[in-house]
PDB file of C-alpha atoms in Angstrom:
ATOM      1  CA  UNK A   1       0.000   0.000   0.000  1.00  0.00           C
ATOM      2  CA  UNK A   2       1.226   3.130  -0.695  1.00  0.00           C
ATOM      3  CA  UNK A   3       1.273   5.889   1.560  1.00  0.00           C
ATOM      4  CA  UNK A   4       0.926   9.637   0.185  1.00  0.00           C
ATOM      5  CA  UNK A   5       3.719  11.927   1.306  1.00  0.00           C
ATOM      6  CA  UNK A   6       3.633  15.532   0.450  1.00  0.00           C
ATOM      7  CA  UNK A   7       7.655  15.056   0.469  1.00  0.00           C
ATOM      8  CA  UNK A   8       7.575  13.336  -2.709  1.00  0.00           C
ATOM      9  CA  UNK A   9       6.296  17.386  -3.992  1.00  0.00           C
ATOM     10  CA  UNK A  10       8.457  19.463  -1.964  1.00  0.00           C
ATOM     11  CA  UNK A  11      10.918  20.933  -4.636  1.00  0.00           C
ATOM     12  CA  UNK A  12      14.129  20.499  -3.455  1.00  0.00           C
ATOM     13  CA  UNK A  13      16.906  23.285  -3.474  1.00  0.00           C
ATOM     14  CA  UNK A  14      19.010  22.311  -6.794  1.00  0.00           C
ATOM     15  CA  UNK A  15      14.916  22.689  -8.720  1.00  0.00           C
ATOM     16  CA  UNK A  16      14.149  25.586  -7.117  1.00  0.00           C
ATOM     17  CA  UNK A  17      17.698  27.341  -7.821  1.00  0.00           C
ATOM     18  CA  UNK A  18      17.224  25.794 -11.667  1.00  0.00           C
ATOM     19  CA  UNK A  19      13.367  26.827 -11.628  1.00  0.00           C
ATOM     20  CA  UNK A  20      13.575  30.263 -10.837  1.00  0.00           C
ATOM     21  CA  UNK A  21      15.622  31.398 -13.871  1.00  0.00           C
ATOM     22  CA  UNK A  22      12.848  29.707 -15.915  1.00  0.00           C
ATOM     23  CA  UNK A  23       9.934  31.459 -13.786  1.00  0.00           C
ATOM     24  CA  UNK A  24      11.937  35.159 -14.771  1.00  0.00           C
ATOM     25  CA  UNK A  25      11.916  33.929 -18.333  1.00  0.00           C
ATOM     26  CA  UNK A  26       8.783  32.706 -18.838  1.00  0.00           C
ATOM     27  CA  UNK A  27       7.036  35.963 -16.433  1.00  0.00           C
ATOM     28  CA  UNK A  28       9.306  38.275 -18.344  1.00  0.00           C
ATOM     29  CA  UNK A  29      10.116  37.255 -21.501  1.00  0.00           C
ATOM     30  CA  UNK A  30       7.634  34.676 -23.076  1.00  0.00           C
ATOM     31  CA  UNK A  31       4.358  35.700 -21.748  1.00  0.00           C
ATOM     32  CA  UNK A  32       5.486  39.459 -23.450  1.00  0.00           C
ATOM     33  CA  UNK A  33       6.389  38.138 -26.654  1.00  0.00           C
ATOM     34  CA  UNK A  34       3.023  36.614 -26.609  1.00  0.00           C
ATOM     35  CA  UNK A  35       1.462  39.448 -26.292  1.00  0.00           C
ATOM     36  CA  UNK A  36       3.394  40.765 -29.183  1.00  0.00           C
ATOM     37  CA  UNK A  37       2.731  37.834 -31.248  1.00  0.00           C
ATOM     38  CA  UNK A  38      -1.170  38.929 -30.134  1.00  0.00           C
ATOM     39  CA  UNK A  39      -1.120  41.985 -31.616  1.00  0.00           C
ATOM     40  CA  UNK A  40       0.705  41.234 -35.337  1.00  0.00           C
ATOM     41  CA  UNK A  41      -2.333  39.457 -35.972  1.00  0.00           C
ATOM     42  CA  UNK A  42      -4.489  42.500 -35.208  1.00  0.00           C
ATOM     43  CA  UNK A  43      -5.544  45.033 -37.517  1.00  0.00           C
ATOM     44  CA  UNK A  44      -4.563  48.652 -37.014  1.00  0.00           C
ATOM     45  CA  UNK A  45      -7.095  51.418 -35.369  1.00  0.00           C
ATOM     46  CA  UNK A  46      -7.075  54.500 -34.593  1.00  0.00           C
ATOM     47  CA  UNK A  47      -7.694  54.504 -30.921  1.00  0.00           C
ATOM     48  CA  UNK A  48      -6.509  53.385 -27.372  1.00  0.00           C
ATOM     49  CA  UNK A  49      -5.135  50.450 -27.725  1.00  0.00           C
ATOM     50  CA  UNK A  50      -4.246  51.602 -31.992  1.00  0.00           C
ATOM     51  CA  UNK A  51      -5.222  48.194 -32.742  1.00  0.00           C
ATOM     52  CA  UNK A  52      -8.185  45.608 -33.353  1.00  0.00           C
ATOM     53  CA  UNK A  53      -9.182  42.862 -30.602  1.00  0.00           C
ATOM     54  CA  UNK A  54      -8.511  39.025 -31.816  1.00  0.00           C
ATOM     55  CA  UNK A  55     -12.034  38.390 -30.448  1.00  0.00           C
ATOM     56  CA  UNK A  56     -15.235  39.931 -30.606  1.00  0.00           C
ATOM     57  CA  UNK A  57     -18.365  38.436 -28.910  1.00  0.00           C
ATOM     58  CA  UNK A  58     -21.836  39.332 -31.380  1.00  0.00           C
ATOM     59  CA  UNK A  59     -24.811  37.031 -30.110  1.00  0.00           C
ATOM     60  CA  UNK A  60     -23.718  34.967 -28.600  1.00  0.00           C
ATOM     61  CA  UNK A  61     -20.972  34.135 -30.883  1.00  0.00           C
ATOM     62  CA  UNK A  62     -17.301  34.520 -30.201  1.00  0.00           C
ATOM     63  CA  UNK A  63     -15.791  35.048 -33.505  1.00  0.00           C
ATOM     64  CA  UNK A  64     -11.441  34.480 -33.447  1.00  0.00           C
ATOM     65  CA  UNK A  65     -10.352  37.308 -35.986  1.00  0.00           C
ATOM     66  CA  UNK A  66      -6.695  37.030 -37.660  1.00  0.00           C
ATOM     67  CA  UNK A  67      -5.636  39.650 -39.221  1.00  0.00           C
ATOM     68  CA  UNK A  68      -2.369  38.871 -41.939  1.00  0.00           C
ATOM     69  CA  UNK A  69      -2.249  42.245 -43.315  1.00  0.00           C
ATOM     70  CA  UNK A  70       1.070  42.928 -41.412  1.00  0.00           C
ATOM     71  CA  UNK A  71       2.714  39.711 -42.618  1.00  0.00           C
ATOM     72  CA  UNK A  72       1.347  40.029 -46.349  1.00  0.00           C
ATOM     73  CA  UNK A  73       2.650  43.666 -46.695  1.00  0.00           C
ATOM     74  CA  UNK A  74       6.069  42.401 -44.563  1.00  0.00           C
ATOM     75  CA  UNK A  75       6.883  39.895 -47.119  1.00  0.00           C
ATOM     76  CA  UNK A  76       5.665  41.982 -50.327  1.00  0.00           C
ATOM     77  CA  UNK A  77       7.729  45.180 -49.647  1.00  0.00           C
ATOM     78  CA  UNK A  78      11.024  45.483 -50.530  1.00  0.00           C
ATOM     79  CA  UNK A  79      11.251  48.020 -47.636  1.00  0.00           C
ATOM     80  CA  UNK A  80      10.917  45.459 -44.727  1.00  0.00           C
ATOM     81  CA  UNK A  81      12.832  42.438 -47.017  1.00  0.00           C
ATOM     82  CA  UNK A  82      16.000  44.942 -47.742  1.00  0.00           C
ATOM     83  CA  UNK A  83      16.099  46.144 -44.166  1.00  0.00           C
ATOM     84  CA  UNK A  84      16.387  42.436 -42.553  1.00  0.00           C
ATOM     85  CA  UNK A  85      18.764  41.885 -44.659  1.00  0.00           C
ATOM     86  CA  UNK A  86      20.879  45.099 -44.040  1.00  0.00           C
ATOM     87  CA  UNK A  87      20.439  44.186 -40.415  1.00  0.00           C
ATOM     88  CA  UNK A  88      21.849  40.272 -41.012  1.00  0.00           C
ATOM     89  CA  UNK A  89      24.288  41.910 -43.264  1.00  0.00           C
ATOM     90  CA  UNK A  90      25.663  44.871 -40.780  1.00  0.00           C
ATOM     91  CA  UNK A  91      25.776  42.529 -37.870  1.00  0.00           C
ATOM     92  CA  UNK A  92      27.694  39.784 -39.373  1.00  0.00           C
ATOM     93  CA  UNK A  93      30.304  42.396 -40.657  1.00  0.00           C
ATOM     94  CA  UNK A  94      30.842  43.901 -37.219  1.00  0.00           C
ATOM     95  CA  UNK A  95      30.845  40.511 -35.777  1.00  0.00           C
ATOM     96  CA  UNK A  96      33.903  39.568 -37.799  1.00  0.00           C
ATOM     97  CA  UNK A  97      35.553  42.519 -37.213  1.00  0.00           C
ATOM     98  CA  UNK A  98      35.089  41.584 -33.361  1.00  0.00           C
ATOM     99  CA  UNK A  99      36.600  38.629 -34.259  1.00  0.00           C
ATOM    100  CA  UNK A 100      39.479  40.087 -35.697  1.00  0.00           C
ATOM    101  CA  UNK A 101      40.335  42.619 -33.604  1.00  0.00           C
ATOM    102  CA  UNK A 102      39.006  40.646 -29.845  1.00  0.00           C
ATOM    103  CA  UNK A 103      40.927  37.379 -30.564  1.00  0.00           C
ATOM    104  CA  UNK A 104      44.312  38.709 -30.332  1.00  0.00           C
ATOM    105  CA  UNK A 105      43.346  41.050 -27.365  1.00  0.00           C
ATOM    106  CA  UNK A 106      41.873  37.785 -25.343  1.00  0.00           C
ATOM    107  CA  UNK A 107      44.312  35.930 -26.125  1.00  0.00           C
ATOM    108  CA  UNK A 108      47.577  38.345 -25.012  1.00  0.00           C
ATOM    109  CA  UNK A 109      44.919  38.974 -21.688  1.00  0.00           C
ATOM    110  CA  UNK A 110      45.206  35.716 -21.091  1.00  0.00           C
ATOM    111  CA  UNK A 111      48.608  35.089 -21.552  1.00  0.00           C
ATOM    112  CA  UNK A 112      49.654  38.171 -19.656  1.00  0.00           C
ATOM    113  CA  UNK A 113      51.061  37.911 -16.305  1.00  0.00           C
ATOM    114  CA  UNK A 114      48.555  37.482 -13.340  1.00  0.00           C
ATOM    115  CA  UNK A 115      49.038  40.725 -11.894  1.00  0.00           C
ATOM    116  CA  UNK A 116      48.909  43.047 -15.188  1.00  0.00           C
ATOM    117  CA  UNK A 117      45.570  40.203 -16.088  1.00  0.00           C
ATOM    118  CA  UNK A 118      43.324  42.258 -13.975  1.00  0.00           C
ATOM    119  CA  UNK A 119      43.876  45.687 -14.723  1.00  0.00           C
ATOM    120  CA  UNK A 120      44.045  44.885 -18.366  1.00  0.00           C
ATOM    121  CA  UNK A 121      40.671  42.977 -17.960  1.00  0.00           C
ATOM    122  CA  UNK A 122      39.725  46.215 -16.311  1.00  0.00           C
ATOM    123  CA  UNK A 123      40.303  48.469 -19.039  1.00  0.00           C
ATOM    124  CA  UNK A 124      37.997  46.023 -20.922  1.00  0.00           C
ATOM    125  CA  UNK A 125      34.992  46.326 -18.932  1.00  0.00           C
ATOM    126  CA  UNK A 126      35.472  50.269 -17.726  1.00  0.00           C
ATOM    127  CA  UNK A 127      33.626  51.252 -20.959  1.00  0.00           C
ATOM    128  CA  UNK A 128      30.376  49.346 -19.357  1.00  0.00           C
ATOM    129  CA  UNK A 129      30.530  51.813 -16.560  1.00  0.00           C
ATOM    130  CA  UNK A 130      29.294  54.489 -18.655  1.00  0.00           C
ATOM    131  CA  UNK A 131      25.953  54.796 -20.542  1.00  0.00           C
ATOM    132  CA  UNK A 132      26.133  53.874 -23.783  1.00  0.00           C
ATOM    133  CA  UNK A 133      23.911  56.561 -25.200  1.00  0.00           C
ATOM    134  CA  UNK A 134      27.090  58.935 -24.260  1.00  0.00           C
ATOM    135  CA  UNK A 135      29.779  56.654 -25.266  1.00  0.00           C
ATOM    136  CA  UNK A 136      28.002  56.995 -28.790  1.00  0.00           C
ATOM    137  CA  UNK A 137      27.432  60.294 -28.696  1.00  0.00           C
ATOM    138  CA  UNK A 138      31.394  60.565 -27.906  1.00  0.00           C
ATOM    139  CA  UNK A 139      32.157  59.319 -31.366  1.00  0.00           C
ATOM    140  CA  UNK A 140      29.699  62.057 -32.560  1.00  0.00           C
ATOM    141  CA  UNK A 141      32.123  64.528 -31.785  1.00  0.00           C
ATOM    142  CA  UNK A 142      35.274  62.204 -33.622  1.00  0.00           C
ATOM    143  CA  UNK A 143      33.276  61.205 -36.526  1.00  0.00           C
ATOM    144  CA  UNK A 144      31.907  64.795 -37.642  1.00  0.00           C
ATOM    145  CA  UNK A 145      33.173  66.935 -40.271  1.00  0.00           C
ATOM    146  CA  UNK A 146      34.537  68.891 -37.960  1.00  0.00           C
ATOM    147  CA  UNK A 147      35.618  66.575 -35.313  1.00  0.00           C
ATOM    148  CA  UNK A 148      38.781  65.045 -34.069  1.00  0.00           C
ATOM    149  CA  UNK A 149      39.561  62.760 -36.760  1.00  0.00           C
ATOM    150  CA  UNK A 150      39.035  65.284 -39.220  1.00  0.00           C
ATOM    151  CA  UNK A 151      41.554  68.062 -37.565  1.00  0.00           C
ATOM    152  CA  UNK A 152      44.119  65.632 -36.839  1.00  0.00           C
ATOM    153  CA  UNK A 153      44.477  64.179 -40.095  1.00  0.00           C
ATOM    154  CA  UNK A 154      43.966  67.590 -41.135  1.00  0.00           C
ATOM    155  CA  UNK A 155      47.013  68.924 -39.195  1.00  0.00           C
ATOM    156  CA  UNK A 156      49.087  66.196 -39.980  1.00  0.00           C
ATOM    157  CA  UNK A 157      49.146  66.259 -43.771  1.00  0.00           C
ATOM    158  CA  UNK A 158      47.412  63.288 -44.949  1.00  0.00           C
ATOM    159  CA  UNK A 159      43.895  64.238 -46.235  1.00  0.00           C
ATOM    160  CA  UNK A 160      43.411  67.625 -47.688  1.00  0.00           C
ATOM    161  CA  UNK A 161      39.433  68.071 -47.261  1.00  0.00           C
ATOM    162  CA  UNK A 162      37.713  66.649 -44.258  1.00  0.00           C
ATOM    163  CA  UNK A 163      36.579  62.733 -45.149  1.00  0.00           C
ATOM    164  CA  UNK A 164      32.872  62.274 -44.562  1.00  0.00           C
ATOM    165  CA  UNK A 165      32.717  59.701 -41.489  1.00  0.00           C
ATOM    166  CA  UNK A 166      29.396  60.860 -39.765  1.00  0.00           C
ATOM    167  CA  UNK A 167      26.183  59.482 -40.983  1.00  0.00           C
ATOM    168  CA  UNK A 168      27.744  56.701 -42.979  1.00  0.00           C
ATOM    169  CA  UNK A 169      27.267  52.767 -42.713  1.00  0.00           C
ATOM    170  CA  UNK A 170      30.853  53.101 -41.467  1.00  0.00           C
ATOM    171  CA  UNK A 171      30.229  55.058 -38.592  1.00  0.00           C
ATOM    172  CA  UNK A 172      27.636  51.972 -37.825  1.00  0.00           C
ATOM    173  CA  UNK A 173      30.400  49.684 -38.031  1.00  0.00           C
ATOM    174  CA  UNK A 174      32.564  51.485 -35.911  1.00  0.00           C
ATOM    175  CA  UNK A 175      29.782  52.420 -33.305  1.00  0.00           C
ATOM    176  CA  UNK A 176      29.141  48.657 -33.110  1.00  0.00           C
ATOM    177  CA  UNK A 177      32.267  47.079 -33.208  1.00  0.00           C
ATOM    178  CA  UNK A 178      33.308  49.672 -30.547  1.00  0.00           C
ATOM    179  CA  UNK A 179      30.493  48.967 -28.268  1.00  0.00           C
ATOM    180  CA  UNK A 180      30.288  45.256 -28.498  1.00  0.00           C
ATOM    181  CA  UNK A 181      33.948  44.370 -28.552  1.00  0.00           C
ATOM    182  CA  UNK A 182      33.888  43.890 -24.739  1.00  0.00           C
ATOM    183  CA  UNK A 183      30.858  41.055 -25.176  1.00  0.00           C
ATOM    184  CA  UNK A 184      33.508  38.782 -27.588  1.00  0.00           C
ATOM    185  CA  UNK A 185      37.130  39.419 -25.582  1.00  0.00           C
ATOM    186  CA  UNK A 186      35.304  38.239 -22.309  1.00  0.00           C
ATOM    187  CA  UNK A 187      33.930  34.659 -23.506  1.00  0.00           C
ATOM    188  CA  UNK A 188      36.762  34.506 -25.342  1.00  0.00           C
ATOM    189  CA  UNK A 189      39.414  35.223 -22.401  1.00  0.00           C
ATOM    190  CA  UNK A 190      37.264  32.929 -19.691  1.00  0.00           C
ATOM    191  CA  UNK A 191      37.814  29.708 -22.571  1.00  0.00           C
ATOM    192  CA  UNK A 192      41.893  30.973 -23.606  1.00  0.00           C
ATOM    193  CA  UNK A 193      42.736  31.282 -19.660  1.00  0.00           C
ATOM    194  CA  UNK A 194      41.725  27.896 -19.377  1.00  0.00           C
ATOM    195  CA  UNK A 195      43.808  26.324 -22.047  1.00  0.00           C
ATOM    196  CA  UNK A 196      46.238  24.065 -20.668  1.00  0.00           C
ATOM    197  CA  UNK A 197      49.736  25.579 -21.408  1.00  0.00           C
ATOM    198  CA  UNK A 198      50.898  21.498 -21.529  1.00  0.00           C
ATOM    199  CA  UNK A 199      49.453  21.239 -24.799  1.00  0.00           C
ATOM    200  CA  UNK A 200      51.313  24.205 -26.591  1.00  0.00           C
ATOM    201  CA  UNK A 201      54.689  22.735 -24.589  1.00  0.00           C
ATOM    202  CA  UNK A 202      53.845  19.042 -26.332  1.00  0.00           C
ATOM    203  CA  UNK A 203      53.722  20.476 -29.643  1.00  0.00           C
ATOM    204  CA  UNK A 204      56.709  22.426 -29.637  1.00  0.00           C
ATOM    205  CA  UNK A 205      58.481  19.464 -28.157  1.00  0.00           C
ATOM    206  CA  UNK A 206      57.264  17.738 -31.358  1.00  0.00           C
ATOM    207  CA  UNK A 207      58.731  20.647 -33.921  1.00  0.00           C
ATOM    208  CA  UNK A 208      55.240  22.406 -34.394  1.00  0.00           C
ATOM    209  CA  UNK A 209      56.081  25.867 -35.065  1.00  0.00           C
ATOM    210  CA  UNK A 210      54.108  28.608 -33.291  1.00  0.00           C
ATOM    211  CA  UNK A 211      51.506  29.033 -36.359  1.00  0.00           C
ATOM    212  CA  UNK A 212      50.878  25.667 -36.677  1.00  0.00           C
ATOM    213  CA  UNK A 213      50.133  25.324 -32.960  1.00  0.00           C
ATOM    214  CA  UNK A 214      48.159  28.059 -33.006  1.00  0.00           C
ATOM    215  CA  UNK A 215      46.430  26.439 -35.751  1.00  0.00           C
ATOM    216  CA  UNK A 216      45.992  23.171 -34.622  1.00  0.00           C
ATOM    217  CA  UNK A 217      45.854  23.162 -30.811  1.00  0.00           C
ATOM    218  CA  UNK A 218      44.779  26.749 -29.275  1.00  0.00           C
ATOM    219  CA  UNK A 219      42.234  27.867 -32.283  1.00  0.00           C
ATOM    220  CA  UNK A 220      39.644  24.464 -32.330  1.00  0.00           C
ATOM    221  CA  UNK A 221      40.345  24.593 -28.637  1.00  0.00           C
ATOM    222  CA  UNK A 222      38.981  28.279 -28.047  1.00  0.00           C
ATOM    223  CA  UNK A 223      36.036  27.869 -30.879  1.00  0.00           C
ATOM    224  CA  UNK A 224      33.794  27.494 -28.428  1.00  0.00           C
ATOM    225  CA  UNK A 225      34.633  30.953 -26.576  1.00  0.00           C
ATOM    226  CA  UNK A 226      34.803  31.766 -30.394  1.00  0.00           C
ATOM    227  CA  UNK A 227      31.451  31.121 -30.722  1.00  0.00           C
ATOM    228  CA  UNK A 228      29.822  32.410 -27.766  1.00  0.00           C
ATOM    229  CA  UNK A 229      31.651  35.714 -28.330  1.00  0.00           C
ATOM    230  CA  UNK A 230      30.135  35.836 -31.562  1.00  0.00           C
ATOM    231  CA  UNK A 231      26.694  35.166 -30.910  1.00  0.00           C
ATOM    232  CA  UNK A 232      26.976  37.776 -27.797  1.00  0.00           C
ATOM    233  CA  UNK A 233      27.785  40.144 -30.377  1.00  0.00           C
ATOM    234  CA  UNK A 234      25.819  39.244 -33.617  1.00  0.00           C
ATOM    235  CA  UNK A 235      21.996  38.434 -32.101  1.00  0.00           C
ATOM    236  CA  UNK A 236      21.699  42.223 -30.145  1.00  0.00           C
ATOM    237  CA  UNK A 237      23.634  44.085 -33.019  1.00  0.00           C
ATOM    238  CA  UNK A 238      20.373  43.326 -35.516  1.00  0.00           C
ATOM    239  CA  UNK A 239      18.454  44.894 -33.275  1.00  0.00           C
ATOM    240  CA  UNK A 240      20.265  47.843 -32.391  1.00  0.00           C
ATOM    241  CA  UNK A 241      18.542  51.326 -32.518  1.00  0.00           C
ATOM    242  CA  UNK A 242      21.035  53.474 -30.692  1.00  0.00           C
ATOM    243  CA  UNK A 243      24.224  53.637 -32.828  1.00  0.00           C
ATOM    244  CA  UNK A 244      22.084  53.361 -36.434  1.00  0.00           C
ATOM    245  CA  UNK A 245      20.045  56.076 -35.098  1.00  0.00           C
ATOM    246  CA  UNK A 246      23.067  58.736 -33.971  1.00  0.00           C
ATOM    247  CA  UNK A 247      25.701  57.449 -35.979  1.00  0.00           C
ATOM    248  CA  UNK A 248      23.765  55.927 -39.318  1.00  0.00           C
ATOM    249  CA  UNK A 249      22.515  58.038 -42.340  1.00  0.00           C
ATOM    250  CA  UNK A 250      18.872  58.075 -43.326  1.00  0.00           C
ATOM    251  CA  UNK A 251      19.448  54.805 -46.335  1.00  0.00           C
ATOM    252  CA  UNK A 252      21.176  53.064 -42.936  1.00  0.00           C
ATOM    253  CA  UNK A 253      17.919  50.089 -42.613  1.00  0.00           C
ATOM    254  CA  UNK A 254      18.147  48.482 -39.175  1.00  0.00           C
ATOM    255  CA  UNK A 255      15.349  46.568 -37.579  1.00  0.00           C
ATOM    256  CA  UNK A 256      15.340  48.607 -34.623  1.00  0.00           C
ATOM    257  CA  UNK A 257      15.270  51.738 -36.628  1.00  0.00           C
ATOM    258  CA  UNK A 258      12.189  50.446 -38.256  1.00  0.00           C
ATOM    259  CA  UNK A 259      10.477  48.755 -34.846  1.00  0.00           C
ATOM    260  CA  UNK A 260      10.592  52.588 -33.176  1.00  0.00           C
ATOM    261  CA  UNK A 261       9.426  54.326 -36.611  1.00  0.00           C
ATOM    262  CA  UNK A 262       6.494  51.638 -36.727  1.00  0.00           C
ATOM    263  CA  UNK A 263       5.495  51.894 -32.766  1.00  0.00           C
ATOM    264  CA  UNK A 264       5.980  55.426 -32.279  1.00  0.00           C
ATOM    265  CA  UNK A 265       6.361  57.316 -35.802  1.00  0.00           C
ATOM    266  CA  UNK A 266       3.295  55.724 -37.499  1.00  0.00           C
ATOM    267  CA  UNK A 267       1.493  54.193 -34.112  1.00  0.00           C
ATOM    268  CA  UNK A 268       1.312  50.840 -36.571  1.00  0.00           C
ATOM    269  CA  UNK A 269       1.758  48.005 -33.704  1.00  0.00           C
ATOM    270  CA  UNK A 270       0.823  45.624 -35.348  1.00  0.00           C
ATOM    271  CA  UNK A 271       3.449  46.205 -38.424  1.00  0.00           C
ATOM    272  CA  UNK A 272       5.898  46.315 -35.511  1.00  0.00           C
ATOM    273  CA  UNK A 273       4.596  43.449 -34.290  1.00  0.00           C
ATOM    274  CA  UNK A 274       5.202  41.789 -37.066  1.00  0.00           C
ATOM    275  CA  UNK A 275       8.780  42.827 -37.803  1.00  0.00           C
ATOM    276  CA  UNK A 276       9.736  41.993 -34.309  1.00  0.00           C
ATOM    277  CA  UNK A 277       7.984  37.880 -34.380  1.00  0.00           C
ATOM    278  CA  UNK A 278       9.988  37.923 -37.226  1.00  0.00           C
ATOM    279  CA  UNK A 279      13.221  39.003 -36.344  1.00  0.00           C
ATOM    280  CA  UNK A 280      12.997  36.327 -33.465  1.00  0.00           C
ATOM    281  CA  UNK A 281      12.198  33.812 -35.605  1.00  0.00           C
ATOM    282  CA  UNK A 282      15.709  34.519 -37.359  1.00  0.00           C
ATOM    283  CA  UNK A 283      17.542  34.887 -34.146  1.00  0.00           C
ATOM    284  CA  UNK A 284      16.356  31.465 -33.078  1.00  0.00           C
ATOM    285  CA  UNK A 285      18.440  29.831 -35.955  1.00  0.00           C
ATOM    286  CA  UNK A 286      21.861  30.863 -34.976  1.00  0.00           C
ATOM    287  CA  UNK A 287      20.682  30.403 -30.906  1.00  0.00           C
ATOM    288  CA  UNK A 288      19.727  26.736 -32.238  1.00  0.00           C
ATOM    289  CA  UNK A 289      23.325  26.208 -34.189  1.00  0.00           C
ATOM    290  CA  UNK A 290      25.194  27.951 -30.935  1.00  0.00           C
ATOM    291  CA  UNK A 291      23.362  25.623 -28.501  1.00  0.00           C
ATOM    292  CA  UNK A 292      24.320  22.239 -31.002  1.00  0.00           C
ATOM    293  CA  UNK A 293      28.084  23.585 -31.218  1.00  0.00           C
ATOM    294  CA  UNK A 294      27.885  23.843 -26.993  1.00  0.00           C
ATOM    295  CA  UNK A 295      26.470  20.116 -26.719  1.00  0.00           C
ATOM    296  CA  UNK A 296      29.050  18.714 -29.298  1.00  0.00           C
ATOM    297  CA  UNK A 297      31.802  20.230 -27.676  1.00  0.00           C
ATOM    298  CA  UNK A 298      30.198  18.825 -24.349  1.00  0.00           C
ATOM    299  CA  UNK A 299      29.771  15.527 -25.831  1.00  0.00           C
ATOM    300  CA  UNK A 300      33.695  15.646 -27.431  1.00  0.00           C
ATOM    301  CA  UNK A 301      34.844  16.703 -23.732  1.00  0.00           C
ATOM    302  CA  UNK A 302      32.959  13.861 -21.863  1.00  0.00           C
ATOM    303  CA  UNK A 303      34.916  11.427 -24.519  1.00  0.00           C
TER     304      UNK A 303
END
């Protein structure tokens, strides 16, 4: 016979320390984006709320209306279509310029010294202790016609009219490969520190020269920080609105340009709605391909 215990339902500590995150997610992330789902299937209305209701009860009757207007004209003009992929495209270039430049600076970080390790790690994360909005506006001031870059290169002989930086695509890439940088050299650093030094000693025991070490032993070794870098820098950079907006010309297309000109601008939520289910949706794909690299390289480490 089997004797109830309310024991058996007492969550213990490990399930409610994993449960919690989950609670925070689902309270503050997934029940919102439902509501945003909600709303791109509404139809737009001038009012309070500036959209239709999904259900309407006439006699009785409870009638479930979708509304695809928002996807339809999403997929038919070339507006929407060229700006997701100007977002895709802008984000993957300043992602491999984080590579480029954040993979040497993680890797001398974590080859440095212990006592120069922490101030250098310092100077990485000091920029977070400032708002972004001014760090931005900081490279206003460089990037103008008339700014700092300008005068110096001015001064110094090598241009001979002032270059036109501000509201450019490259001021974009610079704003975000400035801003993000930190999010790939710290990922990056935690997997490099880690690398057992006993591997690069074996293969320069065995004649490996320092490139093809490098190449063989410490890069597949630190793809995974590699990757997690990346993805810290790629998924928020489609959706950025601050740098496009201050930095970016008027033909820059960015999602979140678009998002706030839909919401606020026009009062259209559910065209923003639309653009933003969207826009998840394509996030989700490289989140799926980060999450298989993680288990494989789980799966290869258990081995």
């Amino acid at each position: 016979m089997k004797i109830f215990s309310w024991r058996r339902y007492v969550p213990s500590g490990r399930s409610l320390v994993i449960g919690l995150p989950f609670v925070w997610l689902f309270l503050f992330l997934f029940i919102p984006f439902l509501l945003v789902f909600k709303i791109s299937f509404a139809d737009l209305k001038f009012g309070v709320p500036p959209y239709t209701p999904l259900a309407e009860m006439q006699d009785d009757t409870l009638s479930l209306l979708l509304h695809l207007r928002s996807y339809v004209l999403l997929f038919s003009d070339n507006l929407y279509l060229d700006t997701y992929f100007s977002s895709v495209k802008i984000a993957a270039i300043s992602t491999f310029f984080c590579v480029l430049i954040g993979y040497p600076m993680a890797y001398y970080i974590a080859r440095a010294k212990p006592g120069i390790r922490h101030y250098l790690l310092l100077a990485v994360i000091l920029p977070f202790w400032t708002s972004l909005l001014l760090r931005v506006y900081a490279w206003v001031g460089l990037l103008r016609t008339d700014g700092v870059i300008n005068n110096v290169l001015l001064w110094l002989g090598v241009i001979d009219s002032p270059l036109t930086l501000y509201r450019t695509e490259l001021a974009v890439y610079i704003g975000l490969v400035y801003a993000y940088l930190p999010f790939f050299i710290l990922p990056l650093y935690a997997n490099l520190v880690k690398l057992d030094v006993r591997l690069l000693e074996a293969a320069s025991d065995l004649g490996a020269r320092p490139w093809s070490t490098f190449l063989h032993v410490t890069l597949p070794l630190s793809m995974p920080g590699v990757i997690a870098g990346a993805m810290l820098v790629f998924i928020p950079s489609i959706g950025e609105y601050v740098i496009p907006e201050m930095l970016g010309g008027a033909d820059t297309l960015m999602m979140g340009r678009i998002m706030w000109n839909e919401f606020f601008n026009n009062a259209d939520w559910p065209m923003a709605a639309a653009v933003t289910c969207v826009m998840v949706l394509l996030l989700i794909i490289p989140l799926v391909l980060f999450q298989y690299s993680q288990m494989r390289h789980l799966q290869n480490e258990r081995k």
